[in-house]
Each structure stands twice: as C-alpha cells, then as structure tokens.
Amino acid sequence: MKKILIMGGTVFVSRYVAEYFVLKNYDVYVLNRNTREQAKGVHLIESDRHGIDFKLKELYFDVVMDITAYNAYDIFDLKNALGDFETYIMLSSSAVYPETGIQPFREGSPMGENKYWGKYGTDKIAAEKILIEYIPDAYIIRPPYLYGPMNNIYREAFVFECAENNRTFYLPQDGLMKLQFFHVKDLCRFMEKIIEVKPKNHIFNVGNKEVITIREWVDMCYLCVGKKASYVNVYAEVEQRNYFSFYNYEYYLAIDKQSELLEETIPMMEGLQNSYQWYHFNKDNNIINKKPYLQYIEEYF
C-alpha cells in the first residue's frame, strides 16, 4: 500500500484527490488546518503549510501531491519540512502562459505574465521554478479549467442555477469563444499514471482533446438539468466576468504528452452530468463561492 501525502484535502480538487486515492486503497495523509470536515478514510496532519515544524520529518511518503502550492514560499517551506519521499507531483496551472503566446500552448512554450490571471500566474511560475531547482525530478501538471463534483467555483454551478430557475441566459457576444476543460477524475487518473509509469517527461499540459464553445457548454449544462437554453446575446462593451463565469480569453493547450499516458478522457456531457448530480445535492450547503452575476444582469441589462 503506497503512502501519499496530499496538501489540502478539504476543498474541490484536493478533496476529490484525497477521496479518489482512498477508494484506490492508498494510505492517504492530508495536511490542512482542520477548519473543514475531513474526507473519510484519511489520516489528518493538522497544520498550516507554513508552520509544519517537525510533523513530517519522521514520515516517509511514496508520493507527495502538492495541490495547494500557489507561490515559491509554499514550495520552499514544504520542501524544508518534508522527510524522505519518492515522487513529488505539483498541480500548477495553464495561467503560466502569457495570453500573447502562440497557441496551442506546449510545455516548452515561453512562460510569462498573463493579463487575465496576473499575480496568480506569475506566482505559479515562481513556484515551478523553485520546485525544479530543489526537486529536479518532480512532476508538474498544468491544467486548463478543471470541473467536476465538489467544484466550489461558480462556473457550471452558475449555469445549473440559471437552468433550474428557467432563466434566459446572457451569453457573451455570439457564444463562439472556445474553452478547454479537464475533469477532476481525469486529473486523478493522470496522477495515478505518473505514479505507476514514472514517465521521462516531467512537465505536462493536461486537458480534453476537444475544445468547445461557450454556447455548447451552456447548452450542455441546461440539458443536464433537463432544460433547453434560450439566450440573450450580449454585445455591450462590458467586462464579461461581471455576468459570465469566464474571462473573454480563448486559449487551449497541446496535450500530446498527456495522451501518451492517458488516451481517453471523460466526455464533456458525461462529466457535466456528473457535476450536476453533485451540485443538485449540495447547492444549499454553502460550499459554492457565488458571484453576483445575476445582480449585475438585473441592474445593467
């Protein structure tokens, strides 16, 4: 039984990862401040990641899954706190690629500030750099938009809410902007492949092969609720993040290296249905961080 340390373990990706690997019969440890309910079957190490002291020094981990590293200090403090381990996997982000770069972005594409992601992206770049310096054989994963059960970000949940309330959906422009997604279960499956195979490549873009338009995405979300979407197309020159879940920024990643390890990913409709099932039973639990999109729509349109 492999022993895994998961940084986080209580919110969206890190919680899903923890529950996934418990079900796969791994010996799962989570490190967090214990301010939320813990996943079943995990061993809790209660600590802030910047105040771990000697809690990890005597423990050996086959895998360290760093889901919650957002800057160089996060990497630095964890590396100094760890004892012995074999494999280190960091969840980074596609935000490391500047919006002016040539697409599709590849793992070797230049990194730099992206005006849409700002400090979040540059901090991820710094985290990657210090990780490579300290742990050269670590693995780095750069996803596009992650989705699936436990998603506390107001993306598909916003559309599900509109569908359940039979709202006409306010769609940016013609709805043809394209997005790339990756289901959180596919992320887990890919990390499991890394553990099993120990590939020569150490930096991976991940994502679905297919990109979809925002209109296709909204249509699918409504269908998950059993509804058909109707639209108002918004051509006004306003920031679309005021009323929609995504920036006016179309990008996609080349995932050739991922496909060598994980040939198939969950179809988008299946993944959204999976997301809706979770949303339907958890929408009143104050898990989702709602944004005032509807208030903006009602006030300005």
mmCIF file of C-alpha atoms in Angstrom:
data_model
loop_
_atom_site.group_PDB
_atom_site.id
_atom_site.type_symbol
_atom_site.label_atom_id
_atom_site.label_comp_id
_atom_site.label_asym_id
_atom_site.label_seq_id
_atom_site.Cartn_x
_atom_site.Cartn_y
_atom_site.Cartn_z
ATOM 1 C CA MET A 1 0.000 0.000 0.000
ATOM 2 C CA LYS A 2 1.549 3.289 -1.126
ATOM 3 C CA LYS A 3 1.575 6.150 1.332
ATOM 4 C CA ILE A 4 0.500 9.530 -0.097
ATOM 5 C CA LEU A 5 0.644 13.000 1.382
ATOM 6 C CA ILE A 6 -1.934 15.398 -0.067
ATOM 7 C CA MET A 7 -1.574 19.075 0.679
ATOM 8 C CA GLY A 8 -5.067 20.319 1.387
ATOM 9 C CA GLY A 9 -7.737 17.660 1.239
ATOM 10 C CA THR A 10 -10.905 19.564 2.142
ATOM 11 C CA VAL A 11 -11.892 21.686 -0.901
ATOM 12 C CA PHE A 12 -12.640 20.764 -4.550
ATOM 13 C CA VAL A 13 -9.528 19.354 -6.235
ATOM 14 C CA SER A 14 -7.559 18.355 -3.157
ATOM 15 C CA ARG A 15 -10.632 16.787 -1.520
ATOM 16 C CA TYR A 16 -11.580 14.897 -4.674
ATOM 17 C CA VAL A 17 -7.973 13.677 -4.993
ATOM 18 C CA ALA A 18 -7.988 12.514 -1.368
ATOM 19 C CA GLU A 19 -11.250 10.598 -1.746
ATOM 20 C CA TYR A 20 -10.166 9.114 -5.080
ATOM 21 C CA PHE A 21 -6.954 7.651 -3.696
ATOM 22 C CA VAL A 22 -8.643 6.384 -0.536
ATOM 23 C CA LEU A 23 -11.010 4.421 -2.783
ATOM 24 C CA LYS A 24 -7.966 3.143 -4.685
ATOM 25 C CA ASN A 25 -6.664 1.707 -1.391
ATOM 26 C CA TYR A 26 -3.751 4.086 -0.984
ATOM 27 C CA ASP A 27 -2.730 5.107 2.534
ATOM 28 C CA VAL A 28 -3.754 8.776 2.342
ATOM 29 C CA TYR A 29 -2.495 11.532 4.628
ATOM 30 C CA VAL A 30 -3.793 15.080 4.296
ATOM 31 C CA LEU A 31 -2.202 18.219 5.689
ATOM 32 C CA ASN A 32 -4.523 21.113 6.419
ATOM 33 C CA ARG A 33 -5.654 23.391 9.249
ATOM 34 C CA ASN A 34 -8.684 21.226 10.089
ATOM 35 C CA THR A 35 -11.169 24.054 9.624
ATOM 36 C CA ARG A 36 -13.483 21.960 7.420
ATOM 37 C CA GLU A 37 -14.881 18.447 7.523
ATOM 38 C CA GLN A 38 -12.274 15.883 6.535
ATOM 39 C CA ALA A 39 -12.695 13.254 3.830
ATOM 40 C CA LYS A 40 -13.452 9.758 5.093
ATOM 41 C CA GLY A 41 -10.548 7.359 5.359
ATOM 42 C CA VAL A 42 -7.714 9.908 5.505
ATOM 43 C CA HIS A 43 -5.113 10.490 8.200
ATOM 44 C CA LEU A 44 -5.082 14.156 9.221
ATOM 45 C CA ILE A 45 -1.893 16.082 9.891
ATOM 46 C CA GLU A 46 -3.257 19.293 11.357
ATOM 47 C CA SER A 47 -1.047 22.215 10.395
ATOM 48 C CA ASP A 48 -0.668 25.314 8.298
ATOM 49 C CA ARG A 49 1.767 24.553 5.492
ATOM 50 C CA HIS A 50 3.998 27.368 6.713
ATOM 51 C CA GLY A 51 4.135 26.091 10.282
ATOM 52 C CA ILE A 52 4.681 22.358 9.899
ATOM 53 C CA ASP A 53 7.748 22.217 12.194
ATOM 54 C CA PHE A 54 8.824 18.564 12.598
ATOM 55 C CA LYS A 55 5.484 16.875 11.928
ATOM 56 C CA LEU A 56 6.676 15.327 8.640
ATOM 57 C CA LYS A 57 10.354 14.673 9.290
ATOM 58 C CA GLU A 58 9.927 11.135 10.597
ATOM 59 C CA LEU A 59 7.371 10.135 7.968
ATOM 60 C CA TYR A 60 8.158 8.539 4.614
ATOM 61 C CA PHE A 61 5.814 9.118 1.664
ATOM 62 C CA ASP A 62 5.820 7.297 -1.640
ATOM 63 C CA VAL A 63 4.086 10.308 -3.189
ATOM 64 C CA VAL A 64 3.702 13.960 -2.239
ATOM 65 C CA MET A 65 0.767 15.554 -4.077
ATOM 66 C CA ASP A 66 1.070 19.307 -3.725
ATOM 67 C CA ILE A 67 -2.351 20.542 -4.777
ATOM 68 C CA THR A 68 -2.240 23.834 -2.852
ATOM 69 C CA ALA A 69 1.125 25.369 -3.801
ATOM 70 C CA TYR A 70 0.482 28.871 -5.115
ATOM 71 C CA ASN A 71 3.888 30.535 -4.805
ATOM 72 C CA ALA A 72 7.574 29.904 -4.223
ATOM 73 C CA TYR A 73 7.251 30.182 -0.433
ATOM 74 C CA ASP A 74 4.723 27.358 -0.434
ATOM 75 C CA ILE A 75 7.234 25.084 -2.168
ATOM 76 C CA PHE A 76 10.201 26.263 -0.088
ATOM 77 C CA ASP A 77 8.526 25.672 3.276
ATOM 78 C CA LEU A 78 7.123 22.266 2.366
ATOM 79 C CA LYS A 79 10.415 21.027 0.932
ATOM 80 C CA ASN A 80 12.208 22.019 4.141
ATOM 81 C CA ALA A 81 9.541 20.343 6.278
ATOM 82 C CA LEU A 82 9.491 17.000 4.447
ATOM 83 C CA GLY A 83 11.415 13.920 5.421
ATOM 84 C CA ASP A 84 12.062 11.205 2.848
ATOM 85 C CA PHE A 85 9.781 10.761 -0.152
ATOM 86 C CA GLU A 86 9.932 9.228 -3.612
ATOM 87 C CA THR A 87 7.706 11.177 -6.033
ATOM 88 C CA TYR A 88 6.607 14.805 -5.871
ATOM 89 C CA ILE A 89 3.667 15.975 -8.030
ATOM 90 C CA MET A 90 2.711 19.658 -8.141
ATOM 91 C CA LEU A 91 -0.558 20.959 -9.537
ATOM 92 C CA SER A 92 0.350 24.128 -11.427
ATOM 93 C CA SER A 93 -1.805 25.963 -13.986
ATOM 94 C CA SER A 94 -2.117 26.967 -17.623
ATOM 95 C CA ALA A 95 -2.044 30.532 -16.255
ATOM 96 C CA VAL A 96 1.760 30.363 -16.589
ATOM 97 C CA TYR A 97 1.423 31.036 -20.341
ATOM 98 C CA PRO A 98 1.043 34.681 -21.447
ATOM 99 C CA GLU A 99 -2.074 35.493 -23.457
ATOM 100 C CA THR A 100 0.147 36.817 -26.264
ATOM 101 C CA GLY A 101 1.869 33.453 -26.798
ATOM 102 C CA ILE A 102 1.475 31.158 -29.783
ATOM 103 C CA GLN A 103 -1.308 28.607 -29.347
ATOM 104 C CA PRO A 104 -1.808 25.813 -28.665
ATOM 105 C CA PHE A 105 0.490 26.263 -25.688
ATOM 106 C CA ARG A 106 3.063 23.498 -25.330
ATOM 107 C CA GLU A 107 5.069 22.538 -22.286
ATOM 108 C CA GLY A 108 8.108 24.275 -23.754
ATOM 109 C CA SER A 109 6.249 27.466 -24.688
ATOM 110 C CA PRO A 110 7.581 30.659 -23.076
ATOM 111 C CA MET A 111 6.071 31.444 -19.711
ATOM 112 C CA GLY A 112 5.221 34.941 -18.553
ATOM 113 C CA GLU A 113 2.603 37.231 -17.099
ATOM 114 C CA ASN A 114 -0.912 36.708 -18.407
ATOM 115 C CA LYS A 115 -3.044 39.846 -18.087
ATOM 116 C CA TYR A 116 -6.119 37.793 -17.247
ATOM 117 C CA TRP A 117 -4.505 35.841 -14.418
ATOM 118 C CA GLY A 118 -1.967 38.386 -13.164
ATOM 119 C CA LYS A 119 -0.199 37.516 -9.925
ATOM 120 C CA TYR A 120 -1.795 34.072 -9.726
ATOM 121 C CA GLY A 121 0.038 33.077 -12.899
ATOM 122 C CA THR A 122 3.388 34.692 -12.060
ATOM 123 C CA ASP A 123 3.314 33.124 -8.591
ATOM 124 C CA LYS A 124 2.746 29.711 -10.175
ATOM 125 C CA ILE A 125 5.758 30.340 -12.434
ATOM 126 C CA ALA A 126 7.884 31.142 -9.381
ATOM 127 C CA ALA A 127 6.617 28.012 -7.618
ATOM 128 C CA GLU A 128 7.511 25.842 -10.606
ATOM 129 C CA LYS A 129 10.990 27.325 -10.848
ATOM 130 C CA ILE A 130 11.887 26.775 -7.222
ATOM 131 C CA LEU A 131 10.433 23.258 -7.323
ATOM 132 C CA ILE A 132 12.625 22.335 -10.296
ATOM 133 C CA GLU A 133 15.619 23.835 -8.507
ATOM 134 C CA TYR A 134 15.025 21.902 -5.270
ATOM 135 C CA ILE A 135 13.486 18.698 -6.654
ATOM 136 C CA PRO A 136 14.623 18.283 -10.281
ATOM 137 C CA ASP A 137 12.715 15.017 -10.778
ATOM 138 C CA ALA A 138 9.391 16.439 -9.565
ATOM 139 C CA TYR A 139 6.356 16.332 -11.851
ATOM 140 C CA ILE A 140 4.407 19.469 -12.791
ATOM 141 C CA ILE A 141 0.845 19.380 -14.153
ATOM 142 C CA ARG A 142 -0.690 22.368 -15.957
ATOM 143 C CA PRO A 143 -4.465 22.037 -16.436
ATOM 144 C CA PRO A 144 -6.941 24.344 -18.182
ATOM 145 C CA TYR A 145 -10.334 24.809 -16.474
ATOM 146 C CA LEU A 146 -10.950 21.974 -14.017
ATOM 147 C CA TYR A 147 -14.532 20.878 -13.392
ATOM 148 C CA GLY A 148 -16.466 18.086 -11.758
ATOM 149 C CA PRO A 149 -18.033 17.182 -8.402
ATOM 150 C CA MET A 150 -17.021 19.303 -5.390
ATOM 151 C CA ASN A 151 -16.294 22.334 -7.586
ATOM 152 C CA ASN A 152 -16.727 25.317 -5.279
ATOM 153 C CA ILE A 153 -16.015 27.801 -8.097
ATOM 154 C CA TYR A 154 -19.121 29.453 -9.582
ATOM 155 C CA ARG A 155 -18.803 28.142 -13.146
ATOM 156 C CA GLU A 156 -21.057 25.253 -14.142
ATOM 157 C CA ALA A 157 -22.940 25.828 -10.873
ATOM 158 C CA PHE A 158 -23.998 29.261 -12.130
ATOM 159 C CA VAL A 159 -25.425 27.788 -15.322
ATOM 160 C CA PHE A 160 -27.138 24.950 -13.455
ATOM 161 C CA GLU A 161 -28.753 27.539 -11.198
ATOM 162 C CA CYS A 162 -29.988 29.544 -14.182
ATOM 163 C CA ALA A 163 -31.379 26.393 -15.775
ATOM 164 C CA GLU A 164 -33.186 25.257 -12.637
ATOM 165 C CA ASN A 165 -34.832 28.683 -12.393
ATOM 166 C CA ASN A 166 -35.780 28.734 -16.110
ATOM 167 C CA ARG A 167 -33.735 31.872 -16.702
ATOM 168 C CA THR A 168 -32.828 33.170 -20.134
ATOM 169 C CA PHE A 169 -29.051 33.011 -20.289
ATOM 170 C CA TYR A 170 -26.976 36.105 -21.039
ATOM 171 C CA LEU A 171 -24.266 34.883 -23.404
ATOM 172 C CA PRO A 172 -21.184 36.923 -24.350
ATOM 173 C CA GLN A 173 -21.392 38.025 -27.995
ATOM 174 C CA ASP A 174 -22.089 35.174 -30.433
ATOM 175 C CA GLY A 175 -21.160 32.430 -27.979
ATOM 176 C CA LEU A 176 -18.369 31.072 -30.186
ATOM 177 C CA MET A 177 -15.479 31.650 -27.784
ATOM 178 C CA LYS A 178 -13.822 28.275 -27.160
ATOM 179 C CA LEU A 179 -12.748 26.749 -23.865
ATOM 180 C CA GLN A 180 -10.823 23.663 -22.817
ATOM 181 C CA PHE A 181 -11.725 21.637 -19.739
ATOM 182 C CA PHE A 182 -10.412 18.703 -17.721
ATOM 183 C CA HIS A 183 -12.475 16.603 -15.340
ATOM 184 C CA VAL A 184 -11.061 16.287 -11.836
ATOM 185 C CA LYS A 185 -11.371 12.489 -12.053
ATOM 186 C CA ASP A 186 -9.213 12.514 -15.188
ATOM 187 C CA LEU A 187 -6.674 14.563 -13.229
ATOM 188 C CA CYS A 188 -6.608 11.815 -10.595
ATOM 189 C CA ARG A 189 -6.297 9.123 -13.245
ATOM 190 C CA PHE A 190 -3.406 11.007 -14.810
ATOM 191 C CA MET A 191 -1.590 11.397 -11.489
ATOM 192 C CA GLU A 192 -2.057 7.682 -10.904
ATOM 193 C CA LYS A 193 -0.416 7.036 -14.280
ATOM 194 C CA ILE A 194 2.552 9.172 -13.237
ATOM 195 C CA ILE A 195 2.906 7.139 -10.045
ATOM 196 C CA GLU A 196 2.757 3.867 -11.959
ATOM 197 C CA VAL A 197 4.875 4.723 -15.007
ATOM 198 C CA LYS A 198 7.342 7.365 -13.734
ATOM 199 C CA PRO A 199 7.491 8.940 -17.225
ATOM 200 C CA LYS A 200 10.604 10.617 -18.581
ATOM 201 C CA ASN A 201 8.695 13.847 -19.192
ATOM 202 C CA HIS A 202 8.251 15.875 -16.029
ATOM 203 C CA ILE A 203 6.038 18.757 -17.165
ATOM 204 C CA PHE A 204 2.605 18.018 -18.604
ATOM 205 C CA ASN A 205 -0.180 20.067 -20.056
ATOM 206 C CA VAL A 206 -3.448 18.243 -19.426
ATOM 207 C CA GLY A 207 -6.942 18.696 -20.780
ATOM 208 C CA ASN A 208 -9.603 17.288 -23.059
ATOM 209 C CA LYS A 209 -8.618 16.842 -26.693
ATOM 210 C CA GLU A 210 -11.758 18.677 -27.755
ATOM 211 C CA VAL A 211 -12.362 22.338 -27.092
ATOM 212 C CA ILE A 212 -15.972 23.543 -27.003
ATOM 213 C CA THR A 213 -17.669 26.882 -27.498
ATOM 214 C CA ILE A 214 -19.208 28.641 -24.539
ATOM 215 C CA ARG A 215 -22.630 28.236 -26.162
ATOM 216 C CA GLU A 216 -22.099 24.472 -26.460
ATOM 217 C CA TRP A 217 -21.015 24.421 -22.814
ATOM 218 C CA VAL A 218 -24.110 26.325 -21.641
ATOM 219 C CA ASP A 219 -26.367 24.140 -23.815
ATOM 220 C CA MET A 220 -24.905 21.042 -22.159
ATOM 221 C CA CYS A 221 -25.345 22.462 -18.661
ATOM 222 C CA TYR A 222 -29.027 23.210 -19.351
ATOM 223 C CA LEU A 223 -29.535 19.730 -20.791
ATOM 224 C CA CYS A 224 -28.113 18.227 -17.590
ATOM 225 C CA VAL A 225 -30.996 19.926 -15.764
ATOM 226 C CA GLY A 226 -33.466 18.703 -18.396
ATOM 227 C CA LYS A 227 -33.929 22.158 -19.891
ATOM 228 C CA LYS A 228 -33.239 23.872 -23.218
ATOM 229 C CA ALA A 229 -31.322 27.127 -23.036
ATOM 230 C CA SER A 230 -32.640 30.366 -24.522
ATOM 231 C CA TYR A 231 -30.290 33.295 -24.962
ATOM 232 C CA VAL A 232 -29.732 36.998 -24.919
ATOM 233 C CA ASN A 233 -26.504 37.742 -26.770
ATOM 234 C CA VAL A 234 -24.548 40.494 -25.042
ATOM 235 C CA TYR A 235 -22.596 42.744 -27.396
ATOM 236 C CA ALA A 236 -22.216 45.634 -24.987
ATOM 237 C CA GLU A 237 -18.640 46.642 -24.235
ATOM 238 C CA VAL A 238 -18.593 45.486 -20.623
ATOM 239 C CA GLU A 239 -16.270 43.095 -18.839
ATOM 240 C CA GLN A 240 -17.911 39.718 -19.353
ATOM 241 C CA ARG A 241 -16.693 38.413 -15.992
ATOM 242 C CA ASN A 242 -19.286 40.742 -14.487
ATOM 243 C CA TYR A 243 -22.055 38.461 -15.746
ATOM 244 C CA PHE A 244 -20.378 35.274 -17.002
ATOM 245 C CA SER A 245 -18.132 32.630 -15.483
ATOM 246 C CA PHE A 246 -15.087 33.159 -17.708
ATOM 247 C CA TYR A 247 -12.885 35.966 -18.956
ATOM 248 C CA ASN A 248 -13.053 36.972 -22.620
ATOM 249 C CA TYR A 249 -9.954 34.889 -23.243
ATOM 250 C CA GLU A 250 -9.803 31.916 -25.588
ATOM 251 C CA TYR A 251 -6.863 29.560 -25.259
ATOM 252 C CA TYR A 252 -6.050 25.888 -25.469
ATOM 253 C CA LEU A 253 -3.243 23.520 -24.599
ATOM 254 C CA ALA A 254 -1.428 20.897 -26.645
ATOM 255 C CA ILE A 255 -1.808 17.632 -24.728
ATOM 256 C CA ASP A 256 0.303 15.223 -26.800
ATOM 257 C CA LYS A 257 2.414 14.194 -23.805
ATOM 258 C CA GLN A 258 -0.660 13.593 -21.659
ATOM 259 C CA SER A 259 -2.203 11.410 -24.358
ATOM 260 C CA GLU A 260 0.778 9.064 -24.241
ATOM 261 C CA LEU A 261 -0.247 8.140 -20.686
ATOM 262 C CA LEU A 262 -4.000 8.822 -20.716
ATOM 263 C CA GLU A 263 -5.510 8.154 -24.118
ATOM 264 C CA GLU A 264 -9.174 8.803 -23.300
ATOM 265 C CA THR A 265 -10.825 11.438 -21.141
ATOM 266 C CA ILE A 266 -14.365 11.691 -19.800
ATOM 267 C CA PRO A 267 -16.756 13.068 -22.463
ATOM 268 C CA MET A 268 -17.868 16.599 -21.626
ATOM 269 C CA MET A 269 -21.562 15.783 -21.384
ATOM 270 C CA GLU A 270 -20.914 12.847 -19.075
ATOM 271 C CA GLY A 271 -18.643 14.970 -16.919
ATOM 272 C CA LEU A 272 -21.209 17.760 -16.646
ATOM 273 C CA GLN A 273 -23.951 15.291 -15.738
ATOM 274 C CA ASN A 274 -21.644 14.018 -13.014
ATOM 275 C CA SER A 275 -21.134 17.628 -11.888
ATOM 276 C CA TYR A 276 -24.856 18.348 -11.832
ATOM 277 C CA GLN A 277 -25.625 15.331 -9.673
ATOM 278 C CA TRP A 278 -23.201 16.668 -7.061
ATOM 279 C CA TYR A 279 -24.497 20.236 -7.433
ATOM 280 C CA HIS A 280 -28.137 19.184 -7.036
ATOM 281 C CA PHE A 281 -27.482 17.608 -3.637
ATOM 282 C CA ASN A 282 -25.031 20.241 -2.373
ATOM 283 C CA LYS A 283 -26.295 23.578 -3.692
ATOM 284 C CA ASP A 284 -27.710 24.612 -0.313
ATOM 285 C CA ASN A 285 -24.636 23.666 1.737
ATOM 286 C CA ASN A 286 -22.747 26.970 1.287
ATOM 287 C CA ILE A 287 -19.888 25.170 -0.461
ATOM 288 C CA ILE A 288 -20.001 27.135 -3.726
ATOM 289 C CA ASN A 289 -18.468 30.603 -3.780
ATOM 290 C CA LYS A 290 -21.187 32.503 -5.603
ATOM 291 C CA LYS A 291 -20.526 35.640 -7.621
ATOM 292 C CA PRO A 292 -23.052 38.482 -8.163
ATOM 293 C CA TYR A 293 -23.594 37.700 -11.866
ATOM 294 C CA LEU A 294 -27.367 37.787 -11.644
ATOM 295 C CA GLN A 295 -27.386 41.044 -9.727
ATOM 296 C CA TYR A 296 -25.251 42.611 -12.437
ATOM 297 C CA ILE A 297 -27.527 41.293 -15.187
ATOM 298 C CA GLU A 298 -30.633 42.623 -13.462
ATOM 299 C CA GLU A 299 -29.080 46.024 -12.888
ATOM 300 C CA TYR A 300 -27.379 46.680 -16.230
ATOM 301 C CA PHE A 301 -29.214 44.691 -18.912
#
